[in-house]
Amino acid sequence: MDHRIKLYIEKTGILLAVYLLLKYLLPLVFPFFLAWLTVSLLASASRHFHRKLLPFTASVVAMFFFFTAATLKLTGWLLLEPCKDLIPELQTQLQTWINEYADLADWIPSSLSLHLSTAVPPVLSCAFGIFLYFMAVILFAHDWPDFQRLLTHLPFARPLEHAGKRIAQSLKGWAHAQIRIMFVIVLECTVGYWLLHVPGAGLWAVLTGMVDALPVFGTGTIFVPWLILVFCQKDYTFFVWLLLLYGITWLTRELLEPKLLGDGLGLLPVCFLISVIVGLKLFGAAGLFTGPFGILFVKELWTELEMWDSLQTPSASQCGDEKR
């Protein structure tokens, strides 16, 4: 078989294998994959505590629950103020609905039971997945060195390890840059929303920063519909100040992104956009992340294959020369 044709077949096999992995295997083991990723991220950070204070397992688990508690505390704090303002309005509105639709009292229980019967299974599945995730984090932390040694005995462990390290390095730099940019944008939005007297300024600022950090999306996802609504309401003063805040956040990302991200994930912007669209078509909402990750994974595995092939080709040609 021609050498180039063989290489194309191998690349096609890698592409198909990554698709099957993301489409069918990853959804089955997602809580365990997320737990493995969590422990691998915490492992390097916990080495200092492991040497100084605690055993490795205890330090990883302690850091995991600390970050979980801090995240829940921050989420609760952000939601508290908006909910305080909304609860009285919701109570009044609910009482109005009860008075207006009292005749529907016989219909509501049957309709509610129908909706509950369809909603309960996904909720239970999600709760069970969260339980598996927490259990897997503890088990991975307990057996982390043994599990790492087990991975080295898997087929194709060496090329996967090399590709994984390059992907991890790219993702690490990308995540650090995104967090810095998101922090600046959240700070700008917090000040801007507070000056504009927007209820729940902190919560909306964090949501704006998170949407801006998502692939393809930006602050325009929040600001553009908001600006259109405000303009239609003829609140031109608020419109001008909101437009100014949008311009500041957009300019912030345009100035900071090239400096902090550099080459980013090593994908051209158009390739990144295509990977997101294809990912959404193939994997649903999860494709927003699995699409770019899959393309990056395929790219690095192809690079590893080409490197291995370049090492094998000279040796094969030397053997042919010796036979002559």
PDB file of C-alpha atoms in Angstrom:
ATOM      1  CA  MET A   1       0.000   0.000   0.000  1.00  0.00           C
ATOM      2  CA  ASP A   2       1.227   3.492  -0.827  1.00  0.00           C
ATOM      3  CA  HIS A   3       2.723   5.210   2.213  1.00  0.00           C
ATOM      4  CA  ARG A   4       0.644   8.387   1.861  1.00  0.00           C
ATOM      5  CA  ILE A   5      -2.600   6.444   1.458  1.00  0.00           C
ATOM      6  CA  LYS A   6      -1.786   4.487   4.619  1.00  0.00           C
ATOM      7  CA  LEU A   7      -1.193   7.758   6.485  1.00  0.00           C
ATOM      8  CA  TYR A   8      -4.535   9.155   5.288  1.00  0.00           C
ATOM      9  CA  ILE A   9      -6.322   5.980   6.423  1.00  0.00           C
ATOM     10  CA  GLU A  10      -4.706   6.231   9.863  1.00  0.00           C
ATOM     11  CA  LYS A  11      -5.734   9.886  10.161  1.00  0.00           C
ATOM     12  CA  THR A  12      -9.288   8.979   9.159  1.00  0.00           C
ATOM     13  CA  GLY A  13      -9.265   6.254  11.820  1.00  0.00           C
ATOM     14  CA  ILE A  14      -8.197   8.793  14.450  1.00  0.00           C
ATOM     15  CA  LEU A  15     -10.977  11.168  13.362  1.00  0.00           C
ATOM     16  CA  LEU A  16     -13.577   8.388  13.568  1.00  0.00           C
ATOM     17  CA  ALA A  17     -12.273   7.174  16.940  1.00  0.00           C
ATOM     18  CA  VAL A  18     -12.460  10.673  18.462  1.00  0.00           C
ATOM     19  CA  TYR A  19     -16.007  11.113  17.124  1.00  0.00           C
ATOM     20  CA  LEU A  20     -17.157   7.801  18.632  1.00  0.00           C
ATOM     21  CA  LEU A  21     -15.419   8.672  21.896  1.00  0.00           C
ATOM     22  CA  LEU A  22     -17.150  12.042  22.226  1.00  0.00           C
ATOM     23  CA  LYS A  23     -20.510  10.883  20.873  1.00  0.00           C
ATOM     24  CA  TYR A  24     -21.041   7.612  22.754  1.00  0.00           C
ATOM     25  CA  LEU A  25     -18.372   6.919  25.398  1.00  0.00           C
ATOM     26  CA  LEU A  26     -17.988  10.342  27.021  1.00  0.00           C
ATOM     27  CA  PRO A  27     -21.715  10.733  27.939  1.00  0.00           C
ATOM     28  CA  LEU A  28     -21.586   7.339  29.683  1.00  0.00           C
ATOM     29  CA  VAL A  29     -18.528   8.119  31.803  1.00  0.00           C
ATOM     30  CA  PHE A  30     -18.880  11.909  32.064  1.00  0.00           C
ATOM     31  CA  PRO A  31     -19.086  12.085  35.912  1.00  0.00           C
ATOM     32  CA  PHE A  32     -15.922   9.974  36.162  1.00  0.00           C
ATOM     33  CA  PHE A  33     -14.124  11.975  33.456  1.00  0.00           C
ATOM     34  CA  LEU A  34     -15.033  15.223  35.223  1.00  0.00           C
ATOM     35  CA  ALA A  35     -13.840  13.774  38.545  1.00  0.00           C
ATOM     36  CA  TRP A  36     -10.539  12.667  36.971  1.00  0.00           C
ATOM     37  CA  LEU A  37     -10.091  16.132  35.475  1.00  0.00           C
ATOM     38  CA  THR A  38     -10.850  17.759  38.840  1.00  0.00           C
ATOM     39  CA  VAL A  39      -8.349  15.614  40.738  1.00  0.00           C
ATOM     40  CA  SER A  40      -5.662  16.117  38.083  1.00  0.00           C
ATOM     41  CA  LEU A  41      -6.090  19.890  38.396  1.00  0.00           C
ATOM     42  CA  LEU A  42      -6.025  19.783  42.198  1.00  0.00           C
ATOM     43  CA  ALA A  43      -3.135  17.303  42.387  1.00  0.00           C
ATOM     44  CA  SER A  44      -0.455  19.810  41.404  1.00  0.00           C
ATOM     45  CA  ALA A  45      -1.894  22.500  43.677  1.00  0.00           C
ATOM     46  CA  SER A  46      -2.146  20.132  46.647  1.00  0.00           C
ATOM     47  CA  ARG A  47       1.482  18.969  46.543  1.00  0.00           C
ATOM     48  CA  HIS A  48       2.532  21.861  48.783  1.00  0.00           C
ATOM     49  CA  PHE A  49      -0.024  20.867  51.439  1.00  0.00           C
ATOM     50  CA  HIS A  50       0.897  17.225  50.965  1.00  0.00           C
ATOM     51  CA  ARG A  51       4.547  17.925  51.780  1.00  0.00           C
ATOM     52  CA  LYS A  52       3.855  20.320  54.643  1.00  0.00           C
ATOM     53  CA  LEU A  53       0.606  19.367  56.340  1.00  0.00           C
ATOM     54  CA  LEU A  54      -1.675  16.609  55.055  1.00  0.00           C
ATOM     55  CA  PRO A  55      -1.541  13.292  53.202  1.00  0.00           C
ATOM     56  CA  PHE A  56      -2.155  13.542  49.454  1.00  0.00           C
ATOM     57  CA  THR A  57      -5.726  12.188  49.567  1.00  0.00           C
ATOM     58  CA  ALA A  58      -6.754  14.439  52.440  1.00  0.00           C
ATOM     59  CA  SER A  59      -5.230  17.543  50.834  1.00  0.00           C
ATOM     60  CA  VAL A  60      -6.972  16.940  47.474  1.00  0.00           C
ATOM     61  CA  VAL A  61     -10.356  16.232  49.088  1.00  0.00           C
ATOM     62  CA  ALA A  62      -9.987  19.231  51.428  1.00  0.00           C
ATOM     63  CA  MET A  63      -9.197  21.570  48.537  1.00  0.00           C
ATOM     64  CA  PHE A  64     -12.078  20.152  46.478  1.00  0.00           C
ATOM     65  CA  PHE A  65     -14.666  20.723  49.198  1.00  0.00           C
ATOM     66  CA  PHE A  66     -13.201  24.150  49.983  1.00  0.00           C
ATOM     67  CA  PHE A  67     -13.595  25.277  46.360  1.00  0.00           C
ATOM     68  CA  THR A  68     -17.076  23.720  46.182  1.00  0.00           C
ATOM     69  CA  ALA A  69     -18.191  25.520  49.352  1.00  0.00           C
ATOM     70  CA  ALA A  70     -16.674  28.808  48.149  1.00  0.00           C
ATOM     71  CA  THR A  71     -18.474  28.493  44.792  1.00  0.00           C
ATOM     72  CA  LEU A  72     -21.819  27.767  46.475  1.00  0.00           C
ATOM     73  CA  LYS A  73     -21.290  30.635  48.913  1.00  0.00           C
ATOM     74  CA  LEU A  74     -20.483  33.073  46.095  1.00  0.00           C
ATOM     75  CA  THR A  75     -23.474  31.876  44.058  1.00  0.00           C
ATOM     76  CA  GLY A  76     -25.780  32.293  47.047  1.00  0.00           C
ATOM     77  CA  TRP A  77     -24.436  35.776  47.736  1.00  0.00           C
ATOM     78  CA  LEU A  78     -24.935  36.832  44.118  1.00  0.00           C
ATOM     79  CA  LEU A  79     -28.495  35.472  44.039  1.00  0.00           C
ATOM     80  CA  LEU A  80     -29.529  36.829  47.444  1.00  0.00           C
ATOM     81  CA  GLU A  81     -30.068  40.495  46.553  1.00  0.00           C
ATOM     82  CA  PRO A  82     -32.048  39.919  43.324  1.00  0.00           C
ATOM     83  CA  CYS A  83     -34.191  37.280  45.043  1.00  0.00           C
ATOM     84  CA  LYS A  84     -34.932  39.635  47.945  1.00  0.00           C
ATOM     85  CA  ASP A  85     -36.432  42.117  45.511  1.00  0.00           C
ATOM     86  CA  LEU A  86     -38.258  39.486  43.460  1.00  0.00           C
ATOM     87  CA  ILE A  87     -39.886  37.443  46.253  1.00  0.00           C
ATOM     88  CA  PRO A  88     -42.510  40.077  47.291  1.00  0.00           C
ATOM     89  CA  GLU A  89     -43.407  40.677  43.632  1.00  0.00           C
ATOM     90  CA  LEU A  90     -43.689  36.938  42.986  1.00  0.00           C
ATOM     91  CA  GLN A  91     -45.921  36.487  46.038  1.00  0.00           C
ATOM     92  CA  THR A  92     -48.239  39.262  44.859  1.00  0.00           C
ATOM     93  CA  GLN A  93     -48.324  37.917  41.304  1.00  0.00           C
ATOM     94  CA  LEU A  94     -48.957  34.369  42.522  1.00  0.00           C
ATOM     95  CA  GLN A  95     -51.863  35.507  44.674  1.00  0.00           C
ATOM     96  CA  THR A  96     -53.318  37.383  41.687  1.00  0.00           C
ATOM     97  CA  TRP A  97     -53.061  34.274  39.516  1.00  0.00           C
ATOM     98  CA  ILE A  98     -54.731  32.148  42.197  1.00  0.00           C
ATOM     99  CA  ASN A  99     -57.648  34.576  42.435  1.00  0.00           C
ATOM    100  CA  GLU A 100     -58.049  34.876  38.661  1.00  0.00           C
ATOM    101  CA  TYR A 101     -57.749  31.187  37.851  1.00  0.00           C
ATOM    102  CA  ALA A 102     -59.518  29.632  40.819  1.00  0.00           C
ATOM    103  CA  ASP A 103     -61.796  27.745  38.429  1.00  0.00           C
ATOM    104  CA  LEU A 104     -58.822  25.802  37.123  1.00  0.00           C
ATOM    105  CA  ALA A 105     -58.204  24.145  40.490  1.00  0.00           C
ATOM    106  CA  ASP A 106     -59.541  20.818  39.216  1.00  0.00           C
ATOM    107  CA  TRP A 107     -57.387  20.919  36.091  1.00  0.00           C
ATOM    108  CA  ILE A 108     -54.091  21.899  37.746  1.00  0.00           C
ATOM    109  CA  PRO A 109     -53.448  18.653  39.731  1.00  0.00           C
ATOM    110  CA  SER A 110     -53.781  16.410  36.672  1.00  0.00           C
ATOM    111  CA  SER A 111     -51.653  18.737  34.536  1.00  0.00           C
ATOM    112  CA  LEU A 112     -49.073  19.096  37.311  1.00  0.00           C
ATOM    113  CA  SER A 113     -48.807  15.341  37.761  1.00  0.00           C
ATOM    114  CA  LEU A 114     -48.213  14.956  34.015  1.00  0.00           C
ATOM    115  CA  HIS A 115     -45.389  17.510  34.060  1.00  0.00           C
ATOM    116  CA  LEU A 116     -43.879  15.984  37.200  1.00  0.00           C
ATOM    117  CA  SER A 117     -43.887  12.510  35.666  1.00  0.00           C
ATOM    118  CA  THR A 118     -41.795  13.801  32.745  1.00  0.00           C
ATOM    119  CA  ALA A 119     -39.542  16.060  34.847  1.00  0.00           C
ATOM    120  CA  VAL A 120     -38.655  13.671  37.693  1.00  0.00           C
ATOM    121  CA  PRO A 121     -36.488  11.166  35.717  1.00  0.00           C
ATOM    122  CA  PRO A 122     -34.065  13.832  34.347  1.00  0.00           C
ATOM    123  CA  VAL A 123     -33.810  15.419  37.797  1.00  0.00           C
ATOM    124  CA  LEU A 124     -33.053  12.069  39.440  1.00  0.00           C
ATOM    125  CA  SER A 125     -30.524  11.258  36.716  1.00  0.00           C
ATOM    126  CA  CYS A 126     -28.786  14.608  37.259  1.00  0.00           C
ATOM    127  CA  ALA A 127     -28.752  14.114  41.039  1.00  0.00           C
ATOM    128  CA  PHE A 128     -27.302  10.618  40.646  1.00  0.00           C
ATOM    129  CA  GLY A 129     -24.638  11.991  38.283  1.00  0.00           C
ATOM    130  CA  ILE A 130     -23.638  14.618  40.872  1.00  0.00           C
ATOM    131  CA  PHE A 131     -23.444  11.904  43.537  1.00  0.00           C
ATOM    132  CA  LEU A 132     -21.218   9.774  41.279  1.00  0.00           C
ATOM    133  CA  TYR A 133     -19.010  12.793  40.613  1.00  0.00           C
ATOM    134  CA  PHE A 134     -18.407  13.462  44.318  1.00  0.00           C
ATOM    135  CA  MET A 135     -17.751   9.781  45.029  1.00  0.00           C
ATOM    136  CA  ALA A 136     -15.397   9.491  42.053  1.00  0.00           C
ATOM    137  CA  VAL A 137     -13.401  12.538  43.212  1.00  0.00           C
ATOM    138  CA  ILE A 138     -12.795  10.898  46.592  1.00  0.00           C
ATOM    139  CA  LEU A 139     -11.885   7.525  45.039  1.00  0.00           C
ATOM    140  CA  PHE A 140      -9.570   9.061  42.432  1.00  0.00           C
ATOM    141  CA  ALA A 141      -7.840  11.102  45.136  1.00  0.00           C
ATOM    142  CA  HIS A 142      -7.361   7.963  47.243  1.00  0.00           C
ATOM    143  CA  ASP A 143      -5.877   5.862  44.409  1.00  0.00           C
ATOM    144  CA  TRP A 144      -4.361   8.612  42.247  1.00  0.00           C
ATOM    145  CA  PRO A 145      -0.770   7.252  41.928  1.00  0.00           C
ATOM    146  CA  ASP A 146      -2.035   3.730  41.169  1.00  0.00           C
ATOM    147  CA  PHE A 147      -4.516   5.037  38.597  1.00  0.00           C
ATOM    148  CA  GLN A 148      -1.813   7.088  36.878  1.00  0.00           C
ATOM    149  CA  ARG A 149       0.375   3.983  36.601  1.00  0.00           C
ATOM    150  CA  LEU A 150      -2.597   2.043  35.204  1.00  0.00           C
ATOM    151  CA  LEU A 151      -3.046   4.601  32.417  1.00  0.00           C
ATOM    152  CA  THR A 152       0.544   4.073  31.260  1.00  0.00           C
ATOM    153  CA  HIS A 153      -0.253   0.424  30.411  1.00  0.00           C
ATOM    154  CA  LEU A 154      -3.169   1.269  28.104  1.00  0.00           C
ATOM    155  CA  PRO A 155      -2.768   0.864  24.313  1.00  0.00           C
ATOM    156  CA  PHE A 156      -1.341   3.969  22.632  1.00  0.00           C
ATOM    157  CA  ALA A 157      -0.581   5.429  26.073  1.00  0.00           C
ATOM    158  CA  ARG A 158       2.586   7.229  24.970  1.00  0.00           C
ATOM    159  CA  PRO A 159       1.149   9.208  21.994  1.00  0.00           C
ATOM    160  CA  LEU A 160      -2.000   9.982  23.968  1.00  0.00           C
ATOM    161  CA  GLU A 161       0.133  11.239  26.849  1.00  0.00           C
ATOM    162  CA  HIS A 162       2.183  13.490  24.575  1.00  0.00           C
ATOM    163  CA  ALA A 163      -0.921  14.867  22.842  1.00  0.00           C
ATOM    164  CA  GLY A 164      -2.674  15.291  26.187  1.00  0.00           C
ATOM    165  CA  LYS A 165       0.217  17.283  27.633  1.00  0.00           C
ATOM    166  CA  ARG A 166       0.224  19.666  24.686  1.00  0.00           C
ATOM    167  CA  ILE A 167      -3.559  20.089  24.894  1.00  0.00           C
ATOM    168  CA  ALA A 168      -3.371  20.632  28.660  1.00  0.00           C
ATOM    169  CA  GLN A 169      -0.688  23.275  28.193  1.00  0.00           C
ATOM    170  CA  SER A 170      -2.775  25.070  25.564  1.00  0.00           C
ATOM    171  CA  LEU A 171      -5.944  24.878  27.662  1.00  0.00           C
ATOM    172  CA  LYS A 172      -4.093  26.070  30.758  1.00  0.00           C
ATOM    173  CA  GLY A 173      -2.809  29.192  29.018  1.00  0.00           C
ATOM    174  CA  TRP A 174      -6.207  29.802  27.416  1.00  0.00           C
ATOM    175  CA  ALA A 175      -8.053  29.400  30.747  1.00  0.00           C
ATOM    176  CA  HIS A 176      -5.679  31.715  32.621  1.00  0.00           C
ATOM    177  CA  ALA A 177      -6.103  34.389  29.961  1.00  0.00           C
ATOM    178  CA  GLN A 178      -9.893  34.005  29.890  1.00  0.00           C
ATOM    179  CA  ILE A 179     -10.112  34.271  33.690  1.00  0.00           C
ATOM    180  CA  ARG A 180      -8.088  37.492  33.670  1.00  0.00           C
ATOM    181  CA  ILE A 181     -10.179  39.014  30.897  1.00  0.00           C
ATOM    182  CA  MET A 182     -13.407  37.859  32.565  1.00  0.00           C
ATOM    183  CA  PHE A 183     -12.309  39.396  35.888  1.00  0.00           C
ATOM    184  CA  VAL A 184     -11.730  42.791  34.240  1.00  0.00           C
ATOM    185  CA  ILE A 185     -15.056  42.662  32.375  1.00  0.00           C
ATOM    186  CA  VAL A 186     -16.973  41.598  35.501  1.00  0.00           C
ATOM    187  CA  LEU A 187     -15.388  44.485  37.403  1.00  0.00           C
ATOM    188  CA  GLU A 188     -16.327  46.961  34.660  1.00  0.00           C
ATOM    189  CA  CYS A 189     -19.890  45.628  34.448  1.00  0.00           C
ATOM    190  CA  THR A 190     -20.312  45.673  38.235  1.00  0.00           C
ATOM    191  CA  VAL A 191     -19.348  49.353  38.394  1.00  0.00           C
ATOM    192  CA  GLY A 192     -21.413  50.178  35.299  1.00  0.00           C
ATOM    193  CA  TYR A 193     -24.547  48.333  36.437  1.00  0.00           C
ATOM    194  CA  TRP A 194     -24.253  49.868  39.902  1.00  0.00           C
ATOM    195  CA  LEU A 195     -23.999  53.388  38.458  1.00  0.00           C
ATOM    196  CA  LEU A 196     -27.001  52.634  36.213  1.00  0.00           C
ATOM    197  CA  HIS A 197     -28.956  51.347  39.253  1.00  0.00           C
ATOM    198  CA  VAL A 198     -29.531  47.913  37.710  1.00  0.00           C
ATOM    199  CA  PRO A 199     -31.039  45.531  40.323  1.00  0.00           C
ATOM    200  CA  GLY A 200     -28.699  42.662  41.188  1.00  0.00           C
ATOM    201  CA  ALA A 201     -25.702  44.382  39.593  1.00  0.00           C
ATOM    202  CA  GLY A 202     -23.217  41.789  40.910  1.00  0.00           C
ATOM    203  CA  LEU A 203     -25.174  38.819  39.563  1.00  0.00           C
ATOM    204  CA  TRP A 204     -25.696  40.364  36.131  1.00  0.00           C
ATOM    205  CA  ALA A 205     -22.043  41.381  35.943  1.00  0.00           C
ATOM    206  CA  VAL A 206     -20.886  37.812  36.647  1.00  0.00           C
ATOM    207  CA  LEU A 207     -23.347  36.399  34.090  1.00  0.00           C
ATOM    208  CA  THR A 208     -22.128  38.909  31.493  1.00  0.00           C
ATOM    209  CA  GLY A 209     -18.518  37.920  32.152  1.00  0.00           C
ATOM    210  CA  MET A 210     -19.318  34.207  31.913  1.00  0.00           C
ATOM    211  CA  VAL A 211     -21.209  34.616  28.618  1.00  0.00           C
ATOM    212  CA  ASP A 212     -18.342  36.689  27.239  1.00  0.00           C
ATOM    213  CA  ALA A 213     -15.887  33.889  28.078  1.00  0.00           C
ATOM    214  CA  LEU A 214     -17.904  31.271  26.173  1.00  0.00           C
ATOM    215  CA  PRO A 215     -16.721  30.282  22.690  1.00  0.00           C
ATOM    216  CA  VAL A 216     -18.210  32.437  19.882  1.00  0.00           C
ATOM    217  CA  PHE A 217     -20.412  34.383  22.329  1.00  0.00           C
ATOM    218  CA  GLY A 218     -19.475  37.819  23.647  1.00  0.00           C
ATOM    219  CA  THR A 219     -20.854  40.652  25.737  1.00  0.00           C
ATOM    220  CA  GLY A 220     -23.000  41.536  22.725  1.00  0.00           C
ATOM    221  CA  THR A 221     -25.136  38.480  23.506  1.00  0.00           C
ATOM    222  CA  ILE A 222     -26.287  40.335  26.634  1.00  0.00           C
ATOM    223  CA  PHE A 223     -26.012  43.961  25.558  1.00  0.00           C
ATOM    224  CA  VAL A 224     -27.467  43.977  22.018  1.00  0.00           C
ATOM    225  CA  PRO A 225     -30.970  42.620  22.920  1.00  0.00           C
ATOM    226  CA  TRP A 226     -30.931  44.809  26.032  1.00  0.00           C
ATOM    227  CA  LEU A 227     -30.048  47.905  23.986  1.00  0.00           C
ATOM    228  CA  ILE A 228     -32.808  47.159  21.462  1.00  0.00           C
ATOM    229  CA  LEU A 229     -35.348  46.771  24.280  1.00  0.00           C
ATOM    230  CA  VAL A 230     -34.267  50.006  25.985  1.00  0.00           C
ATOM    231  CA  PHE A 231     -34.356  51.893  22.672  1.00  0.00           C
ATOM    232  CA  CYS A 232     -37.888  50.629  21.963  1.00  0.00           C
ATOM    233  CA  GLN A 233     -38.903  51.867  25.424  1.00  0.00           C
ATOM    234  CA  LYS A 234     -37.524  55.314  24.431  1.00  0.00           C
ATOM    235  CA  ASP A 235     -35.255  55.509  27.463  1.00  0.00           C
ATOM    236  CA  TYR A 236     -32.516  57.237  25.479  1.00  0.00           C
ATOM    237  CA  THR A 237     -30.379  58.325  28.436  1.00  0.00           C
ATOM    238  CA  PHE A 238     -30.113  54.775  29.739  1.00  0.00           C
ATOM    239  CA  PHE A 239     -29.526  53.595  26.160  1.00  0.00           C
ATOM    240  CA  VAL A 240     -26.526  55.906  25.698  1.00  0.00           C
ATOM    241  CA  TRP A 241     -24.888  54.903  28.992  1.00  0.00           C
ATOM    242  CA  LEU A 242     -25.534  51.205  28.349  1.00  0.00           C
ATOM    243  CA  LEU A 243     -24.078  51.552  24.849  1.00  0.00           C
ATOM    244  CA  LEU A 244     -20.994  53.199  26.375  1.00  0.00           C
ATOM    245  CA  LEU A 245     -20.599  50.306  28.829  1.00  0.00           C
ATOM    246  CA  TYR A 246     -20.924  47.824  25.958  1.00  0.00           C
ATOM    247  CA  GLY A 247     -18.240  49.690  24.036  1.00  0.00           C
ATOM    248  CA  ILE A 248     -15.901  49.622  27.043  1.00  0.00           C
ATOM    249  CA  THR A 249     -16.291  45.856  27.545  1.00  0.00           C
ATOM    250  CA  TRP A 250     -15.870  45.169  23.830  1.00  0.00           C
ATOM    251  CA  LEU A 251     -12.751  47.348  23.671  1.00  0.00           C
ATOM    252  CA  THR A 252     -11.358  45.633  26.787  1.00  0.00           C
ATOM    253  CA  ARG A 253     -11.515  42.204  25.171  1.00  0.00           C
ATOM    254  CA  GLU A 254     -10.145  43.492  21.864  1.00  0.00           C
ATOM    255  CA  LEU A 255      -7.140  45.012  23.647  1.00  0.00           C
ATOM    256  CA  LEU A 256      -6.437  42.248  26.172  1.00  0.00           C
ATOM    257  CA  GLU A 257      -7.181  39.148  24.091  1.00  0.00           C
ATOM    258  CA  PRO A 258      -4.231  39.362  21.643  1.00  0.00           C
ATOM    259  CA  LYS A 259      -1.826  40.183  24.465  1.00  0.00           C
ATOM    260  CA  LEU A 260      -2.947  37.462  26.893  1.00  0.00           C
ATOM    261  CA  LEU A 261      -4.109  34.692  24.572  1.00  0.00           C
ATOM    262  CA  GLY A 262      -1.399  34.863  21.919  1.00  0.00           C
ATOM    263  CA  ASP A 263      -2.110  31.971  19.534  1.00  0.00           C
ATOM    264  CA  GLY A 264      -4.852  30.765  21.882  1.00  0.00           C
ATOM    265  CA  LEU A 265      -5.615  27.096  21.319  1.00  0.00           C
ATOM    266  CA  GLY A 266      -3.703  26.966  18.050  1.00  0.00           C
ATOM    267  CA  LEU A 267      -6.901  27.096  15.953  1.00  0.00           C
ATOM    268  CA  LEU A 268      -7.750  29.788  13.427  1.00  0.00           C
ATOM    269  CA  PRO A 269     -10.865  31.790  14.441  1.00  0.00           C
ATOM    270  CA  VAL A 270     -12.812  30.443  11.440  1.00  0.00           C
ATOM    271  CA  CYS A 271     -11.812  26.859  12.345  1.00  0.00           C
ATOM    272  CA  PHE A 272     -12.855  27.501  15.936  1.00  0.00           C
ATOM    273  CA  LEU A 273     -16.256  28.778  14.779  1.00  0.00           C
ATOM    274  CA  ILE A 274     -16.725  25.803  12.440  1.00  0.00           C
ATOM    275  CA  SER A 275     -15.828  23.385  15.260  1.00  0.00           C
ATOM    276  CA  VAL A 276     -18.441  24.990  17.531  1.00  0.00           C
ATOM    277  CA  ILE A 277     -21.197  24.857  14.877  1.00  0.00           C
ATOM    278  CA  VAL A 278     -20.378  21.259  13.919  1.00  0.00           C
ATOM    279  CA  GLY A 279     -20.153  20.328  17.605  1.00  0.00           C
ATOM    280  CA  LEU A 280     -23.604  21.786  18.283  1.00  0.00           C
ATOM    281  CA  LYS A 281     -25.039  19.815  15.347  1.00  0.00           C
ATOM    282  CA  LEU A 282     -23.398  16.514  16.352  1.00  0.00           C
ATOM    283  CA  PHE A 283     -23.398  16.637  20.161  1.00  0.00           C
ATOM    284  CA  GLY A 284     -26.129  19.129  21.074  1.00  0.00           C
ATOM    285  CA  ALA A 285     -25.432  21.814  23.684  1.00  0.00           C
ATOM    286  CA  ALA A 286     -22.340  19.934  24.882  1.00  0.00           C
ATOM    287  CA  GLY A 287     -20.853  20.473  21.423  1.00  0.00           C
ATOM    288  CA  LEU A 288     -20.137  24.068  22.409  1.00  0.00           C
ATOM    289  CA  PHE A 289     -17.141  22.614  24.267  1.00  0.00           C
ATOM    290  CA  THR A 290     -16.658  19.114  22.835  1.00  0.00           C
ATOM    291  CA  GLY A 291     -16.528  20.461  19.269  1.00  0.00           C
ATOM    292  CA  PRO A 292     -13.396  22.634  19.739  1.00  0.00           C
ATOM    293  CA  PHE A 293     -11.878  20.076  22.123  1.00  0.00           C
ATOM    294  CA  GLY A 294     -12.436  17.279  19.597  1.00  0.00           C
ATOM    295  CA  ILE A 295     -10.797  19.267  16.791  1.00  0.00           C
ATOM    296  CA  LEU A 296      -7.855  20.120  19.044  1.00  0.00           C
ATOM    297  CA  PHE A 297      -7.525  16.476  20.113  1.00  0.00           C
ATOM    298  CA  VAL A 298      -7.587  15.255  16.499  1.00  0.00           C
ATOM    299  CA  LYS A 299      -5.039  17.910  15.505  1.00  0.00           C
ATOM    300  CA  GLU A 300      -2.604  16.883  18.254  1.00  0.00           C
ATOM    301  CA  LEU A 301      -3.034  13.157  17.525  1.00  0.00           C
ATOM    302  CA  TRP A 302      -2.374  13.799  13.841  1.00  0.00           C
ATOM    303  CA  THR A 303       0.775  15.704  14.822  1.00  0.00           C
ATOM    304  CA  GLU A 304       1.867  12.782  16.994  1.00  0.00           C
ATOM    305  CA  LEU A 305       1.155  10.340  14.148  1.00  0.00           C
ATOM    306  CA  GLU A 306       3.197  12.404  11.687  1.00  0.00           C
ATOM    307  CA  MET A 307       6.103  12.627  14.145  1.00  0.00           C
ATOM    308  CA  TRP A 308       6.052   8.852  14.670  1.00  0.00           C
ATOM    309  CA  ASP A 309       5.749   8.271  10.929  1.00  0.00           C
ATOM    310  CA  SER A 310       8.719  10.544  10.187  1.00  0.00           C
ATOM    311  CA  LEU A 311      10.831   8.475  12.594  1.00  0.00           C
ATOM    312  CA  GLN A 312       9.756   5.213  10.950  1.00  0.00           C
ATOM    313  CA  THR A 313      10.252   6.315   7.335  1.00  0.00           C
ATOM    314  CA  PRO A 314      14.068   6.772   7.452  1.00  0.00           C
ATOM    315  CA  SER A 315      14.541   3.388   9.122  1.00  0.00           C
ATOM    316  CA  ALA A 316      12.389   1.722   6.448  1.00  0.00           C
ATOM    317  CA  SER A 317      14.363   3.382   3.648  1.00  0.00           C
ATOM    318  CA  GLN A 318      17.636   2.306   5.289  1.00  0.00           C
ATOM    319  CA  CYS A 319      16.448  -1.307   5.399  1.00  0.00           C
ATOM    320  CA  GLY A 320      15.617  -1.088   1.686  1.00  0.00           C
ATOM    321  CA  ASP A 321      19.093   0.232   0.908  1.00  0.00           C
ATOM    322  CA  GLU A 322      20.726  -2.588   2.888  1.00  0.00           C
ATOM    323  CA  LYS A 323      18.748  -5.218   0.945  1.00  0.00           C
ATOM    324  CA  ARG A 324      19.995  -3.745  -2.297  1.00  0.00           C
TER     325      ARG A 324
END
